[in-house]
Amino acid sequence: MDNVLNQYAEIAGQDVISHLRQLASPLDGLKVVHVNSTKVGGGVAEILHKMIPLMIDLGLDTSWEVIEGDPAFYQCTKSFHNAIQGNRIDVSRSLLDAYEKTNEQTAERLRDRLQDADIVFIHDPQPAALINHFPQRKGKWVWRCHIDAGKPFRPVWKYLKNFVSNYDASVFSLSTFAQALPHPIYLIPPSIDPLNEKNVELDDEEVRTICRQFDFDIDRPLIVQISRYDRFKDPLGVIRAYKLAKKFIPNLQLILAGGGASDDPEGEIVLNEVRIAAGDDPDIHILLLPGDAHRIINALQRAADIVLQKSVREGFGLTVTEGMWKRKPVIGGDTGGIRIQVVNHHTGFLVNTPEGAAFRIRYLYHRGDELIEMGNKAREFVRENFLVTRHLKEYLSLIFALLNGGRERIEVS
Ligand code: UDP
């Protein structure tokens, strides 16, 4: 556990690590509890698996608790999830009862820890109602919303707001994801972990070895989009862009890689449309990946010359961060979190149409030096803005602000 943070010094820079230690030193021994709904699967658990050892390494007494319920609880929270993201879903009273009951039982189970904690991070809607069971809480409570609450289905948001309003602060990933609330709202974008399987350095030989299982030619021009088969990711637009660009770059190959289509009826429909659009072009490779194909995704992103993420609607777009970290310019849809990652003409290009994407593919292949320069800038942009170390720094700053609220000047030793 000791040296988790030091592993990041080489990647993020020693100054970043020193800064984190400086920020954390007045917080030594502070009791911090994170509560979410699972320790396995999903982006929130992935981040917490890294964030918690890092906080411990920095001297904060940090623990991680999970709320667990019966099927009715999960049915309810799944509906919340979809309704917050805009689907019109009415949640029945009996499901709300299951939600409230699970939160009440969890509050009793975790009473000692939560009551005395200095800082409590409650992640997403599942444990949001816990706060109502701690009227005498000692510490500051933060609601950390990881999903896009920008245009929620109002009746469901109104219900959840009754709980969320009681927190001392909320955190959203992007300004467009946020809701007005009667407390300070912080914007903290997500991050990637440069040391996990999906992002760890792979040398050329490893990339070649991993890619050998597929039948594309790693030595020919290659563009890649990694995404679930979802219309919002615009895989058909990607195929169109590829076909337009291929008229000028005859050797061009396209990989569309994604998983989960077989257990998602909508995904299967989109995948079929993609197969039809690809036709019999031997240079379009449609890959179906298992859920744990992290190293393969890593290698495909590294094998690519350009990473595409031509979404027409996007949350944050972690595939953009992952591609940029591998020194790839990203041609991305001008939407959501792609906008704060792709700095147009510097770390890649923002596009609105397949024609626009094709134009930028041609542009980059005809200016190989710019392709490399943009890729290097993309890497630096991620290093500065979207690594887990930045995420951690912002959590520490948030804790600082909450503990020193109202003071105009805060001294960090
Ligand atoms: N991903 C994956 N397998 C796939 C497709 C995507 O592991 O078949 C990963 C991808 O590398 C990224 C995440 O899932 O880490 C997708 O996050 P993103 O924010 O890009 O899109 P979302 O799927 O959340 O809309």
Coordinates of C-alpha atoms and ligand atoms in Angstrom, one line a residue, residues 198 226-228 233 258-259 297 314 317-319 322, ligand 1:
K198 CA -6.2 -0.5 -20.5
I226 CA -13.8 1.5 -29.7
S227 CA -17.5 1.8 -28.6
R228 CA -20.6 -0.1 -27.5
K233 CA -21.7 6.5 -31.0
G258 CA -17.2 -3.1 -29.0
G259 CA -18.8 -5.5 -26.7
I297 CA -8.3 -2.4 -26.4
E314 CA -21.7 11.5 -25.4
G317 CA -16.1 9.8 -23.6
L318 CA -13.3 7.8 -21.8
T319 CA -12.3 6.2 -25.1
E322 CA -7.6 6.6 -23.6
Ligands
UDP1 N1 -15.0 -0.4 -23.5 C1 -14.8 -1.7 -23.3 N2 -15.2 -2.6 -24.2 C2 -15.9 -2.3 -25.3 C3 -16.2 -0.9 -25.5 C4 -15.8 0.0 -24.6 O1 -14.1 -2.0 -22.3 O2 -16.3 -3.2 -26.0 C5 -14.5 0.6 -22.6 C6 -13.8 1.8 -23.2 O3 -12.4 1.4 -23.3 C7 -14.0 2.8 -22.1 C8 -15.4 2.5 -21.6 O4 -15.6 1.2 -21.9 O5 -13.1 2.7 -21.0 C9 -16.5 3.3 -22.3 O6 -16.5 4.6 -21.8 P1 -17.0 5.8 -22.6 O7 -17.1 7.0 -21.6 O8 -16.2 6.0 -23.8 O9 -18.5 5.4 -23.1 P2 -19.8 4.8 -22.5 O10 -19.8 3.4 -22.9 O11 -19.7 5.0 -21.0 O12 -20.9 5.6 -23.1

